[in-house]
Coordinates of N, CA and C in Angstrom, one line a residue:
Chain A
X1 N 20.4 -7.7 -43.4 CA 20.1 -9.1 -43.9 C 20.6 -9.2 -45.3
X2 N 20.7 -10.5 -45.7 CA 21.2 -10.7 -47.1 C 20.2 -10.4 -48.1
X3 N 20.7 -10.3 -49.4 CA 19.8 -10.0 -50.5 C 19.7 -11.3 -51.3
X4 N 18.5 -11.4 -52.0 CA 18.3 -12.5 -52.9 C 18.0 -11.9 -54.3
X5 N 18.8 -12.4 -55.3 CA 18.7 -11.8 -56.6 C 18.0 -12.8 -57.6
X6 N 16.9 -12.3 -58.2 CA 16.2 -13.1 -59.2 C 16.2 -12.3 -60.5
X7 N 16.1 -13.0 -61.7 CA 16.0 -12.3 -63.0 C 14.6 -11.6 -63.0
X8 N 14.5 -10.4 -63.5 CA 13.2 -9.7 -63.5 C 12.2 -10.4 -64.3
X9 N 12.6 -11.1 -65.4 CA 11.6 -11.7 -66.3 C 12.2 -13.0 -66.9
X10 N 11.3 -13.9 -67.2 CA 11.7 -15.1 -67.9 C 10.5 -15.4 -68.8
X11 N 10.9 -15.8 -70.1 CA 9.8 -16.1 -71.0 C 10.0 -17.6 -71.5
X12 N 8.9 -18.3 -71.7 CA 9.0 -19.7 -72.1 C 7.8 -20.0 -73.0
X13 N 7.9 -20.9 -73.9 CA 6.8 -21.3 -74.7 C 6.0 -22.4 -74.0
X14 N 4.7 -22.5 -74.3 CA 3.9 -23.6 -73.6 C 4.5 -24.9 -73.9
X15 N 4.6 -25.8 -72.9 CA 5.1 -27.1 -73.0 C 6.6 -27.2 -72.8
X16 N 7.3 -26.1 -72.7 CA 8.7 -26.0 -72.5 C 9.0 -25.9 -71.0
X17 N 10.3 -26.0 -70.7 CA 10.8 -25.9 -69.3 C 11.2 -24.5 -68.9
X18 N 10.6 -24.0 -67.8 CA 11.0 -22.6 -67.3 C 11.9 -22.8 -66.1
X19 N 13.0 -22.0 -66.1 CA 13.9 -22.0 -65.0 C 14.1 -20.7 -64.4
X20 N 13.8 -20.5 -63.1 CA 14.0 -19.3 -62.4 C 15.0 -19.4 -61.3
X21 N 16.0 -18.6 -61.3 CA 17.1 -18.7 -60.3 C 16.9 -17.7 -59.2
X22 N 17.6 -18.0 -58.1 CA 17.6 -17.1 -56.9 C 19.0 -17.2 -56.3
X23 N 19.7 -16.1 -56.3 CA 21.1 -16.2 -55.7 C 21.2 -15.3 -54.5
X24 N 22.0 -15.8 -53.6 CA 22.3 -15.1 -52.4 C 23.5 -15.7 -51.7
X25 N 24.3 -14.9 -51.1 CA 25.6 -15.5 -50.6 C 25.4 -16.3 -49.3
X26 N 24.2 -16.3 -48.7 CA 24.0 -17.2 -47.6 C 23.0 -18.3 -47.8
X27 N 22.6 -18.5 -49.1 CA 21.6 -19.5 -49.4 C 22.0 -20.9 -49.0
X28 N 23.2 -21.1 -49.0 CA 23.7 -22.5 -48.6 C 23.4 -22.8 -47.1
X29 N 23.1 -21.8 -46.3 CA 22.9 -22.0 -44.9 C 21.5 -22.2 -44.5
X30 N 20.5 -22.0 -45.4 CA 19.1 -22.0 -45.1 C 18.3 -22.6 -46.2
X31 N 17.1 -23.0 -45.8 CA 16.1 -23.5 -46.8 C 15.6 -22.4 -47.6
X32 N 15.1 -22.7 -48.8 CA 14.5 -21.7 -49.7 C 13.1 -22.1 -50.0
X33 N 12.2 -21.1 -50.0 CA 10.8 -21.4 -50.4 C 10.5 -20.6 -51.7
X34 N 9.6 -21.0 -52.4 CA 9.2 -20.3 -53.7 C 7.6 -20.1 -53.6
X35 N 7.2 -18.9 -54.1 CA 5.8 -18.5 -54.1 C 5.4 -18.1 -55.5
X36 N 4.2 -18.4 -55.9 CA 3.6 -18.0 -57.1 C 2.5 -17.0 -56.8
X37 N 2.5 -15.8 -57.5 CA 1.5 -14.8 -57.3 C 0.9 -14.4 -58.6
X38 N -0.3 -14.6 -58.7 CA -1.0 -14.1 -59.9 C -1.7 -12.7 -59.6
X39 N -1.9 -11.9 -60.7 CA -2.4 -10.6 -60.5 C -3.7 -10.5 -59.6
X40 N -3.6 -9.7 -58.6 CA -4.8 -9.5 -57.7 C -5.0 -10.6 -56.7
X41 N -4.0 -11.5 -56.6 CA -4.2 -12.7 -55.7 C -3.0 -12.7 -54.6
X42 N -3.2 -13.4 -53.6 CA -2.2 -13.6 -52.6 C -1.2 -14.6 -53.1
X43 N 0.0 -14.5 -52.5 CA 1.1 -15.5 -52.9 C 0.6 -16.9 -52.5
X44 N 1.1 -17.9 -53.2 CA 0.8 -19.3 -52.9 C 2.2 -20.0 -52.9
X45 N 2.4 -20.8 -51.8 CA 3.6 -21.6 -51.7 C 3.6 -22.7 -52.7
X46 N 4.7 -22.8 -53.5 CA 4.8 -23.9 -54.5 C 6.0 -24.8 -54.2
X47 N 7.0 -24.4 -53.5 CA 8.1 -25.2 -53.1 C 8.6 -24.7 -51.7
X48 N 8.9 -25.7 -50.9 CA 9.4 -25.3 -49.6 C 10.6 -26.2 -49.3
X49 N 11.5 -25.8 -48.3 CA 12.7 -26.6 -48.0 C 13.4 -27.0 -49.2
X50 N 13.7 -26.0 -50.0 CA 14.5 -26.2 -51.3 C 13.8 -27.0 -52.4
X51 N 13.2 -28.2 -52.0 CA 12.8 -29.1 -53.1 C 11.5 -29.8 -52.8
X52 N 10.8 -29.4 -51.7 CA 9.6 -30.1 -51.3 C 8.4 -29.4 -51.9
X53 N 7.4 -30.2 -52.4 CA 6.2 -29.6 -53.0 C 5.0 -29.8 -52.1
X54 N 4.3 -28.7 -51.8 CA 3.1 -28.8 -50.9 C 2.0 -29.6 -51.6
X55 N 1.2 -30.2 -50.8 CA 0.0 -30.9 -51.3 C -0.8 -30.0 -52.2
X56 N -1.1 -30.6 -53.4 CA -2.0 -29.8 -54.3 C -1.2 -29.1 -55.4
X57 N 0.1 -28.9 -55.2 CA 0.9 -28.2 -56.2 C 1.3 -29.3 -57.3
X58 N 1.1 -28.9 -58.6 CA 1.4 -29.9 -59.6 C 2.8 -30.3 -59.7
X59 N 3.0 -31.6 -60.1 CA 4.3 -32.2 -60.1 C 5.3 -31.5 -61.0
X60 N 4.8 -30.7 -62.0 CA 5.7 -30.0 -62.9 C 6.5 -28.9 -62.2
X61 N 6.1 -28.6 -61.0 CA 6.9 -27.6 -60.2 C 8.0 -28.4 -59.3
X62 N 9.2 -28.0 -59.5 CA 10.3 -28.6 -58.7 C 11.3 -27.5 -58.3
X63 N 12.0 -27.8 -57.2 CA 13.0 -26.9 -56.8 C 14.3 -27.6 -56.4
X64 N 15.4 -26.9 -56.5 CA 16.7 -27.4 -56.1 C 17.6 -26.3 -55.6
X65 N 18.6 -26.6 -54.9 CA 19.5 -25.6 -54.3 C 20.9 -26.2 -54.2
X66 N 21.9 -25.4 -54.7 CA 23.3 -25.8 -54.6 C 24.1 -24.6 -54.4
X67 N 24.9 -24.6 -53.4 CA 25.8 -23.5 -53.1 C 25.0 -22.3 -52.8
X68 N 25.2 -21.2 -53.5 CA 24.5 -19.9 -53.3 C 23.4 -19.7 -54.2
X69 N 22.9 -20.7 -55.0 CA 21.8 -20.5 -55.9 C 20.8 -21.6 -55.8
X70 N 19.5 -21.1 -55.7 CA 18.4 -22.0 -55.7 C 17.6 -21.8 -57.0
X71 N 17.0 -22.9 -57.5 CA 16.3 -22.9 -58.8 C 14.9 -23.4 -58.7
X72 N 14.0 -22.7 -59.3 CA 12.6 -23.2 -59.4 C 12.5 -23.6 -60.9
X73 N 12.1 -24.9 -61.1 CA 11.9 -25.4 -62.5 C 10.4 -25.8 -62.7
X74 N 9.9 -25.3 -63.8 CA 8.5 -25.7 -64.2 C 8.6 -26.4 -65.5
X75 N 8.4 -27.7 -65.4 CA 8.4 -28.6 -66.6 C 7.1 -28.6 -67.3
X76 N 7.1 -28.6 -68.6 CA 5.9 -28.6 -69.4 C 5.0 -27.4 -69.0
X77 N 5.6 -26.3 -69.0 CA 4.9 -25.0 -68.6 C 3.6 -24.8 -69.3
X78 N 2.6 -24.5 -68.5 CA 1.2 -24.2 -69.0 C 0.9 -22.7 -68.9
X79 N 0.0 -22.3 -69.7 CA -0.4 -20.9 -69.8 C -0.8 -20.4 -68.4
X80 N -1.4 -21.3 -67.6 CA -1.9 -20.9 -66.3 C -0.7 -20.7 -65.3
X81 N 0.5 -21.0 -65.7 CA 1.6 -20.8 -64.8 C 2.2 -19.4 -65.0
X82 N 1.6 -18.6 -65.9 CA 2.1 -17.2 -66.0 C 1.7 -16.5 -64.8
X83 N 2.8 -15.9 -64.1 CA 2.6 -15.3 -62.8 C 4.0 -14.7 -62.4
X84 N 4.0 -14.0 -61.3 CA 5.2 -13.6 -60.6 C 5.6 -14.7 -59.6
X85 N 6.9 -14.9 -59.6 CA 7.5 -15.9 -58.7 C 8.5 -15.3 -57.8
X86 N 8.4 -15.6 -56.5 CA 9.4 -15.0 -55.5 C 10.1 -16.2 -54.7
X87 N 11.3 -16.0 -54.5 CA 12.1 -16.9 -53.6 C 12.1 -16.2 -52.2
X88 N 12.3 -17.0 -51.2 CA 12.3 -16.5 -49.9 C 13.3 -17.4 -49.0
X89 N 14.0 -16.7 -48.1 CA 14.9 -17.5 -47.3 C 15.0 -16.7 -45.9
X90 N 15.7 -17.4 -45.0 CA 16.0 -16.8 -43.7 C 17.4 -16.4 -43.5
X91 N 17.7 -15.4 -42.7 CA 19.0 -14.9 -42.5 C 19.1 -14.4 -41.0
X92 N 19.7 -15.1 -40.1 CA 19.9 -14.7 -38.7 C 18.6 -14.2 -38.1
X93 N 17.6 -15.1 -38.3 CA 16.3 -14.8 -37.7 C 15.4 -13.9 -38.4
X94 N 15.8 -13.3 -39.5 CA 15.0 -12.4 -40.3 C 14.7 -13.1 -41.6
X95 N 13.7 -12.6 -42.3 CA 13.2 -13.2 -43.6 C 13.5 -12.2 -44.7
X96 N 13.9 -12.8 -45.8 CA 14.2 -12.0 -47.0 C 13.5 -12.6 -48.2
X97 N 13.0 -11.8 -49.1 CA 12.4 -12.2 -50.3 C 13.3 -11.7 -51.5
X98 N 13.3 -12.5 -52.5 CA 13.9 -12.0 -53.8 C 13.0 -11.0 -54.4
X99 N 13.5 -10.3 -55.4 CA 12.8 -9.2 -56.0 C 11.6 -9.6 -56.9
X100 N 11.6 -10.9 -57.2 CA 10.5 -11.5 -58.0 C 10.9 -11.6 -59.5
X101 N 10.3 -12.6 -60.1 CA 10.5 -12.9 -61.5 C 9.1 -13.0 -62.2
X102 N 8.9 -12.2 -63.3 CA 7.7 -12.3 -64.0 C 7.8 -13.4 -65.1
X103 N 7.1 -14.5 -65.0 CA 7.1 -15.5 -65.9 C 6.1 -15.3 -67.0
X104 N 6.5 -15.2 -68.2 CA 5.6 -15.0 -69.4 C 5.6 -16.3 -70.2
X105 N 4.4 -16.8 -70.5 CA 4.2 -18.0 -71.2 C 3.6 -17.7 -72.6
X106 N 4.4 -17.7 -73.6 CA 3.9 -17.3 -74.9 C 4.5 -18.1 -76.1
Chain B
X1 N -12.5 -24.5 -42.1 CA -11.6 -24.1 -43.2 C -10.4 -23.4 -42.6
X2 N -9.2 -23.8 -43.1 CA -8.0 -23.2 -42.8 C -7.8 -21.9 -43.5
X3 N -7.7 -20.8 -42.7 CA -7.6 -19.5 -43.3 C -7.1 -18.4 -42.4
X4 N -6.6 -17.4 -43.0 CA -6.2 -16.2 -42.3 C -7.0 -15.0 -43.0
X5 N -7.6 -14.1 -42.1 CA -8.3 -13.0 -42.6 C -7.9 -11.7 -42.0
X6 N -7.3 -10.9 -42.9 CA -6.8 -9.6 -42.4 C -7.9 -8.5 -42.4
X7 N -7.8 -7.6 -41.5 CA -8.7 -6.4 -41.5 C -8.0 -5.2 -40.9
X8 N -8.7 -4.1 -41.1 CA -8.2 -2.9 -40.4 C -7.5 -1.9 -41.4
X9 N -7.3 -2.3 -42.7 CA -6.7 -1.4 -43.6 C -7.5 -0.1 -43.8
X10 N -6.9 1.0 -44.1 CA -7.6 2.2 -44.2 C -6.7 3.3 -44.8
X11 N -7.3 4.5 -45.1 CA -6.6 5.7 -45.5 C -6.2 6.4 -44.2
X12 N -4.9 6.7 -44.1 CA -4.4 7.4 -42.9 C -3.4 8.5 -43.4
X13 N -3.4 9.6 -42.6 CA -2.5 10.7 -42.9 C -1.0 10.3 -42.5
X14 N -0.1 10.9 -43.2 CA 1.3 10.7 -42.8 C 1.5 11.1 -41.3
X15 N 2.3 10.3 -40.6 CA 2.4 10.5 -39.1 C 1.4 9.9 -38.3
X16 N 0.4 9.3 -38.9 CA -0.7 8.7 -38.2 C -0.4 7.3 -37.8
X17 N -1.4 6.6 -37.1 CA -1.3 5.3 -36.6 C -2.4 4.4 -37.2
X18 N -2.2 3.1 -37.2 CA -3.2 2.2 -37.6 C -2.9 0.8 -37.1
X19 N -3.9 0.0 -36.7 CA -3.7 -1.3 -36.2 C -4.4 -2.3 -37.1
X20 N -3.7 -3.3 -37.7 CA -4.2 -4.3 -38.5 C -4.4 -5.6 -37.6
X21 N -5.4 -6.4 -38.0 CA -5.7 -7.6 -37.4 C -5.6 -8.8 -38.4
X22 N -5.3 -9.9 -37.9 CA -5.2 -11.1 -38.7 C -5.9 -12.3 -37.9
X23 N -7.1 -12.7 -38.3 CA -7.8 -13.7 -37.6 C -7.6 -15.0 -38.3
X24 N -7.2 -16.0 -37.4 CA -6.8 -17.3 -38.0 C -7.9 -18.3 -37.6
X25 N -8.1 -19.3 -38.4 CA -9.0 -20.4 -38.1 C -8.6 -21.7 -38.8
X26 N -9.0 -22.8 -38.3 CA -8.8 -24.1 -38.9 C -7.4 -24.8 -38.6
X27 N -6.6 -24.1 -37.8 CA -5.3 -24.7 -37.4 C -5.0 -24.3 -36.0
X28 N -4.0 -24.9 -35.4 CA -3.6 -24.5 -34.0 C -2.8 -23.2 -34.1
X29 N -3.4 -22.1 -34.0 CA -2.8 -20.8 -34.1 C -1.7 -20.7 -33.1
X30 N -1.9 -21.1 -31.8 CA -0.9 -20.9 -30.8 C 0.4 -21.5 -31.0
X31 N 0.5 -22.5 -31.9 CA 1.7 -23.2 -32.2 C 2.4 -22.7 -33.5
X32 N 1.9 -21.6 -34.1 CA 2.5 -21.1 -35.3 C 3.1 -19.7 -35.2
X33 N 4.3 -19.6 -35.6 CA 4.8 -18.2 -35.8 C 4.0 -17.5 -36.8
X34 N 3.8 -16.2 -36.6 CA 3.0 -15.4 -37.6 C 3.9 -14.3 -38.1
X35 N 3.6 -14.0 -39.4 CA 4.4 -13.0 -40.1 C 3.5 -12.0 -40.7
X36 N 4.1 -10.8 -41.0 CA 3.4 -9.8 -41.8 C 4.3 -9.5 -43.0
X37 N 3.7 -9.4 -44.1 CA 4.4 -9.1 -45.4 C 3.7 -8.1 -46.1
X38 N 4.3 -7.1 -46.7 CA 3.6 -6.1 -47.5 C 4.1 -6.0 -48.9
X39 N 3.2 -5.4 -49.7 CA 3.5 -5.3 -51.2 C 2.9 -4.0 -51.7
X40 N 3.8 -3.1 -52.1 CA 3.4 -1.8 -52.7 C 2.9 -2.1 -54.1
X41 N 2.1 -1.3 -54.6 CA 1.5 -1.5 -55.9 C 2.6 -1.7 -57.0
X42 N 2.5 -2.8 -57.7 CA 3.5 -3.0 -58.8 C 4.9 -3.4 -58.3
X43 N 5.0 -3.6 -57.0 CA 6.3 -4.0 -56.5 C 6.3 -5.4 -55.9
X44 N 7.5 -5.8 -55.4 CA 7.6 -7.1 -54.9 C 7.2 -7.3 -53.4
X45 N 7.4 -8.5 -52.9 CA 7.0 -8.8 -51.5 C 8.1 -8.2 -50.6
X46 N 7.7 -7.6 -49.5 CA 8.7 -7.2 -48.5 C 8.2 -7.7 -47.1
X47 N 9.1 -8.5 -46.5 CA 8.8 -9.0 -45.1 C 8.8 -7.8 -44.1
X48 N 7.8 -7.8 -43.3 CA 7.7 -6.7 -42.3 C 8.2 -7.1 -40.9
X49 N 7.8 -8.3 -40.5 CA 8.2 -8.8 -39.2 C 7.5 -10.1 -38.8
X50 N 7.8 -10.6 -37.7 CA 7.1 -11.8 -37.2 C 7.1 -11.9 -35.7
X51 N 6.2 -12.8 -35.2 CA 6.1 -13.0 -33.8 C 6.1 -14.5 -33.6
X52 N 6.9 -15.0 -32.6 CA 7.0 -16.4 -32.4 C 5.9 -16.8 -31.4
X53 N 6.0 -18.0 -30.9 CA 5.0 -18.6 -30.0 C 5.3 -18.3 -28.6
X54 N 4.3 -18.7 -27.7 CA 4.5 -18.5 -26.3 C 5.7 -19.3 -25.8
X55 N 6.0 -20.5 -26.4 CA 7.1 -21.3 -26.0 C 8.4 -20.6 -26.3
X56 N 8.4 -19.6 -27.2 CA 9.6 -18.8 -27.5 C 9.4 -17.4 -27.0
X57 N 8.6 -17.2 -25.9 CA 8.4 -16.0 -25.2 C 7.8 -14.9 -26.1
X58 N 7.1 -15.3 -27.2 CA 6.4 -14.3 -28.1 C 7.5 -13.3 -28.6
X59 N 8.7 -13.8 -28.9 CA 9.7 -13.0 -29.4 C 9.3 -12.4 -30.8
X60 N 9.7 -11.2 -31.0 CA 9.4 -10.5 -32.3 C 10.7 -10.1 -33.0
X61 N 10.6 -9.8 -34.3 CA 11.6 -9.3 -35.1 C 11.0 -8.4 -36.2
X62 N 11.6 -7.3 -36.5 CA 11.0 -6.5 -37.6 C 12.1 -6.1 -38.6
X63 N 11.6 -5.8 -39.8 CA 12.5 -5.3 -40.8 C 13.1 -4.0 -40.4
X64 N 14.2 -3.7 -40.9 CA 14.9 -2.4 -40.6 C 14.0 -1.2 -41.0
X65 N 13.3 -1.4 -42.1 CA 12.4 -0.3 -42.6 C 11.3 0.1 -41.7
X66 N 10.9 -0.7 -40.8 CA 9.8 -0.4 -39.9 C 10.1 -0.5 -38.4
X67 N 11.3 -0.9 -38.2 CA 11.8 -1.1 -36.8 C 11.6 0.2 -36.0
X68 N 11.0 0.1 -34.8 CA 10.8 1.3 -34.0 C 9.5 2.0 -34.3
X69 N 8.8 1.7 -35.4 CA 7.5 2.3 -35.8 C 6.4 1.2 -35.8
X70 N 6.7 0.0 -36.1 CA 5.7 -1.0 -36.2 C 5.9 -2.0 -35.1
X71 N 4.8 -2.6 -34.5 CA 4.9 -3.6 -33.5 C 4.0 -4.7 -33.7
X72 N 4.5 -5.9 -33.7 CA 3.6 -7.1 -33.9 C 3.3 -7.7 -32.5
X73 N 2.1 -8.1 -32.4 CA 1.6 -8.8 -31.2 C 0.6 -9.9 -31.6
X74 N 0.2 -10.7 -30.6 CA -0.8 -11.8 -30.8 C -1.6 -12.0 -29.6
X75 N -2.8 -12.5 -29.8 CA -3.7 -13.0 -28.7 C -4.1 -14.4 -29.1
X76 N -3.4 -15.4 -28.4 CA -3.7 -16.7 -28.8 C -5.2 -17.1 -28.4
X77 N -5.7 -16.5 -27.4 CA -7.1 -16.8 -27.0 C -8.1 -16.4 -28.0
X78 N -7.7 -15.5 -28.9 CA -8.6 -15.0 -30.0 C -8.1 -15.5 -31.3
X79 N -7.0 -16.3 -31.3 CA -6.4 -16.7 -32.6 C -6.2 -15.6 -33.6
X80 N -5.6 -14.5 -33.0 CA -5.5 -13.3 -33.8 C -4.1 -12.7 -33.6
X81 N -3.5 -12.3 -34.7 CA -2.2 -11.5 -34.7 C -2.5 -10.1 -35.1
X82 N -1.6 -9.2 -34.6 CA -1.8 -7.8 -34.9 C -0.6 -7.1 -35.4
X83 N -0.8 -6.0 -36.1 CA 0.3 -5.2 -36.6 C 0.0 -3.7 -36.2
X84 N 0.6 -3.2 -35.2 CA 0.4 -1.8 -34.8 C 1.4 -1.0 -35.6
X85 N 0.9 0.0 -36.3 CA 1.7 0.8 -37.2 C 1.6 2.3 -36.7
X86 N 2.7 2.9 -36.5 CA 2.7 4.3 -36.0 C 3.7 5.1 -36.9
X87 N 3.7 6.4 -36.7 CA 4.6 7.3 -37.5 C 4.6 6.9 -39.0
X88 N 3.4 6.7 -39.5 CA 3.3 6.2 -40.9 C 3.8 7.1 -41.9
X89 N 4.4 6.6 -42.9 CA 5.0 7.4 -44.0 C 4.3 7.0 -45.3
X90 N 4.4 7.9 -46.3 CA 3.8 7.6 -47.6 C 4.3 6.3 -48.2
X91 N 5.6 6.0 -47.9 CA 6.1 4.7 -48.5 C 5.7 3.5 -47.8
X92 N 4.9 3.6 -46.7 CA 4.2 2.4 -46.1 C 3.0 2.0 -46.8
X93 N 2.6 2.8 -47.8 CA 1.4 2.4 -48.6 C 1.6 1.1 -49.3
X94 N 0.7 0.2 -49.0 CA 0.9 -1.2 -49.5 C -0.3 -2.1 -49.1
X95 N -0.4 -3.2 -49.8 CA -1.3 -4.3 -49.3 C -0.5 -5.1 -48.2
X96 N -1.1 -5.3 -47.1 CA -0.4 -6.0 -46.0 C -1.1 -7.4 -45.8
X97 N -0.2 -8.4 -45.9 CA -0.6 -9.7 -45.8 C -0.1 -10.3 -44.4
X98 N -0.9 -11.1 -43.8 CA -0.3 -12.0 -42.7 C -0.1 -13.4 -43.3
X99 N 0.8 -14.1 -42.7 CA 1.1 -15.4 -43.2 C 1.6 -16.3 -42.0
X100 N 1.4 -17.6 -42.1 CA 1.8 -18.5 -41.1 C 2.8 -19.5 -41.7
X101 N 3.7 -20.0 -40.8 CA 4.7 -20.9 -41.3 C 5.6 -21.3 -40.1
X102 N 6.3 -22.4 -40.3 CA 7.2 -22.8 -39.2 C 8.4 -21.9 -39.1
X103 N 9.1 -22.1 -38.0 CA 10.3 -21.3 -37.7 C 11.4 -21.7 -38.7
X104 N 12.0 -20.8 -39.4 CA 13.0 -21.1 -40.4 C 12.5 -22.0 -41.5
X105 N 11.2 -21.8 -41.8 CA 10.5 -22.5 -42.8 C 9.7 -21.6 -43.7
X106 N 9.0 -22.1 -44.7 CA 8.3 -21.3 -45.6 C 6.9 -20.9 -45.1
X107 N 6.3 -20.0 -45.7 CA 4.9 -19.5 -45.3 C 3.9 -20.3 -46.1
X108 N 3.2 -21.2 -45.4 CA 2.3 -22.1 -46.1 C 0.9 -21.6 -46.2
X109 N 0.6 -20.6 -45.5 CA -0.8 -20.0 -45.5 C -0.7 -18.5 -45.5
X110 N -1.5 -17.9 -46.4 CA -1.5 -16.4 -46.5 C -2.9 -15.9 -46.4
X111 N -3.1 -14.7 -45.9 CA -4.4 -14.1 -45.9 C -4.6 -13.4 -47.3
X112 N -5.8 -12.8 -47.4 CA -6.2 -12.1 -48.7 C -5.6 -10.7 -48.8
X113 N -5.1 -10.2 -47.6 CA -4.5 -8.9 -47.7 C -5.4 -7.8 -47.3
X114 N -4.9 -6.7 -46.8 CA -5.7 -5.5 -46.4 C -4.9 -4.3 -46.9
X115 N -5.6 -3.3 -47.5 CA -4.9 -2.2 -48.1 C -4.7 -1.0 -47.1
X116 N -3.5 -0.6 -47.0 CA -3.2 0.6 -46.2 C -2.7 1.7 -47.1
X117 N -3.3 2.8 -47.1 CA -2.9 4.0 -47.9 C -2.5 5.1 -46.9
X118 N -1.3 5.6 -47.1 CA -0.8 6.7 -46.3 C -0.7 8.0 -47.2
X119 N -1.6 8.9 -47.0 CA -1.7 10.1 -47.9 C -2.4 11.2 -47.2
X120 N -2.0 12.4 -47.5 CA -2.7 13.6 -47.0 C -3.8 14.0 -47.9

């Protein structure tokens, strides 16, 4: 199956915009989902179908996808957004996750 | 309440077997594909496999790393999915999550996870 590449870490100051990318050569053929995982907790879906936000997820979380790159954007980042973020996609009936990005808010 | 609850995690010796369960409630389990995802300590998420619905003949797929050793099944009458693991290796040590979501869609519900430790 295809691989999804994410930057290992991203740092942002509170109130600024955080951008996390996810690249894969087949991303243009499938929807991308994004998950937030805080230490000791299960992953939580924050974006699905590239740019849709589940009920209850703050509006500051948004997603986009173009070509072979998907992007998770967190506008007005808050300290509570510090977490690991994973992208996820499908490839010929199988599921693949990106390696994860640790978002540090400082 | 809409939830998934995993159980069955344990300490097992290399080469051993273990069966995990994932009990669902609060939604129409029979209409939802079910997935298993694992996470080794300090590592990222790794998809293990999935099982589709009766309408799709309960078709399954597994990651290459577990193919031939792990088997996913479900019992819609009990709203429960299972992960049968055999020929376990130390590298199978991880927290195992079950998750639900649409076909070719994201996983909108996750369980709390159950710990599997493979060690002598």
